[in-house]
């Protein structure tokens, strides 16, 4: 999954030597959303490296061993998600070499660590942990022994490593520097005042600076308190000044601002996120729609929630533009490695822009000659960088692990794009397209209205669901991906087994599970499927299901058959997808809270999945 890295190096003028460890600990808390089971820090002080680390949550470990009191002006920190070696105090990062003069933190997987460990053990190195990461510390030690300077030893060590990584390394010989390298795992640099940062994600240092350099794949270098040295994949120094970007995220965006959880804050931010995303969409979909119209075939590729957004885009391209597109789950991309290529367009959707499966998929398709359009929330992240064209959602940082505002803004972008393709391709008149765009422009207001009217109702529903073992979510047409997303949300944060089905398919098996009280959530849009959905309600009710529905106004004949109804305005389905998503997010959120779980940090999940 995804570990979190932070490193800070500061001038001594930055106050007491324990201040930097406090900054590192706070940064680690900002990275908690990535998922972790242990945590640690290492600092250089008095010509020594001090390491404190342990299994457990940051707050628990800090209580035990005071991570935030470690002395030093150069400090690295890490939240670990176990891959090689069980979660334990010893396997927690940072890892050191035999001399204790080098400490390493790592996100990713070193594939050839077994061979390297054997080789190094034969040379007399003693390993303390079962991790793949520790080999880097010993490799650097080995190259240092041969008389290299730390940076060269680091570079030589990297050449031996196969796999994916974002590394942060400190060494007593160079106490002002943090060395770093990136391959297939995210890494960013923050430029502060007399203090520079490396981190897995921007929120880790957002409180101190908004000047950011995104480290690209296979780049490496080091930071000092007042400089950055960066080399590209060919070893050529990069003009770092040209690479600095001021990001428009504010520190408040990465705080809870009075909400009990990030997830509920982010659900409430959707009107703003949609409004920001709407700005400039006309321009940004222009080029992409041309590429789609010229394509031999169009594919979507993504994972998880982003895959559900793809299904909405895919549906609209078929229905509105008459383009037979297909959606692919990114971890299954290998099936298509020979069939997608020259002449095809692949639309990759990823809020983080770093999901490794999606990245691998587009690499293969691009190499085959396909053109890649990406939709992402993170400027300059790996997937946009490797795409021919990118459209950004402007949801702001999403800290809750469960995607909410990034999902609805993805749908907005894909809907806008489909409209543009349909209009340019002559399948919609200017007037028809304008009307649909007008309805999409209302999304922020409609979502505000739903939040104001339905928070109480959805809270009760969430609380009612808290004792259910399973639930079904049924939809048809464009409602199906929204049902899939609703079920995923309930599953991932409230740990209630939930499945979505095309409502028509539910009688071909799933209905066998329905018994009195079994919750079934119906998504009913103002579309050609409304009457069919009523049939599905009847079938489920006849088996005793507890029927919950999101339905359009003036559908009393449906409302009276439901046990609970959330009545929304009559909407064009193209904007209904966004609006209907919101009560489903709220239901899952309140079910999780009622069951006593932290929706921001669901067990076993990570925000950015950087391991295949
Ligand atoms: C679910 C969720 C995940 C992600 C998936 C893809 O709430 O967040 O299913 O959607 O891991 O992530 P991105 O969009 O970053 O590629």
Short mmCIF file of C-alpha atoms and ligand atoms in Angstrom, two decimals, residues 302-308 330 349-356 358 375 383 398 400-404 406 410 485 488-489 492-493 605-609, ligand 1:
data_model
loop_
_atom_site.label_atom_id
_atom_site.label_comp_id
_atom_site.label_asym_id
_atom_site.label_seq_id
_atom_site.Cartn_x
_atom_site.Cartn_y
_atom_site.Cartn_z
CA UNK A 302 -8.97 3.42 -13.33
CA UNK A 303 -9.26 1.74 -9.94
CA UNK A 304 -11.88 1.85 -7.18
CA UNK A 305 -14.00 4.95 -6.98
CA UNK A 306 -12.29 6.44 -10.01
CA UNK A 307 -13.37 3.37 -11.95
CA UNK A 308 -16.96 4.16 -11.03
CA UNK A 330 -6.56 -0.83 -14.13
CA UNK A 349 -8.91 8.65 -14.15
CA UNK A 350 -7.03 8.94 -10.86
CA UNK A 351 -7.57 11.50 -8.13
CA UNK A 352 -4.05 11.00 -6.74
CA UNK A 353 -2.46 10.65 -10.16
CA UNK A 354 -0.18 8.05 -8.59
CA UNK A 355 -2.11 4.76 -8.49
CA UNK A 356 0.47 2.30 -9.68
CA UNK A 358 -3.32 2.87 -13.56
CA UNK A 375 -8.27 13.26 -15.23
CA UNK A 383 -0.25 9.88 -14.42
CA UNK A 398 -8.66 15.08 -0.13
CA UNK A 400 -10.15 11.21 4.05
CA UNK A 401 -9.21 7.84 2.57
CA UNK A 402 -12.69 7.39 1.08
CA UNK A 403 -12.99 9.45 -2.09
CA UNK A 404 -15.94 11.88 -2.01
CA UNK A 406 -12.81 13.91 -5.97
CA UNK A 410 -14.44 13.53 -11.72
CA UNK A 485 -19.97 3.72 -5.53
CA UNK A 488 -18.15 0.66 -2.01
CA UNK A 489 -18.44 3.55 0.44
CA UNK A 492 -14.89 0.46 2.97
CA UNK A 493 -15.65 2.72 5.92
CA UNK A 605 -6.88 0.79 3.17
CA UNK A 606 -4.56 3.49 1.92
CA UNK A 607 -5.29 6.68 0.07
CA UNK A 608 -2.72 6.21 -2.62
CA UNK A 609 -1.97 2.67 -3.68
C1 LIG B 1 -12.37 4.59 -2.49
C2 LIG B 1 -11.10 5.04 -2.98
C3 LIG B 1 -10.29 4.13 -3.81
C4 LIG B 1 -9.64 4.91 -4.95
C5 LIG B 1 -8.70 4.04 -5.75
C6 LIG B 1 -8.09 4.80 -6.91
O1 LIG B 1 -13.01 5.54 -1.71
O2 LIG B 1 -10.69 6.14 -2.70
O3 LIG B 1 -11.06 3.10 -4.31
O4 LIG B 1 -10.64 5.44 -5.75
O5 LIG B 1 -7.68 3.57 -4.93
O6 LIG B 1 -7.37 5.90 -6.50
P1 LIG B 1 -7.00 7.08 -7.46
O7 LIG B 1 -8.23 7.78 -7.86
O8 LIG B 1 -6.07 7.94 -6.66
O9 LIG B 1 -6.31 6.45 -8.64
#
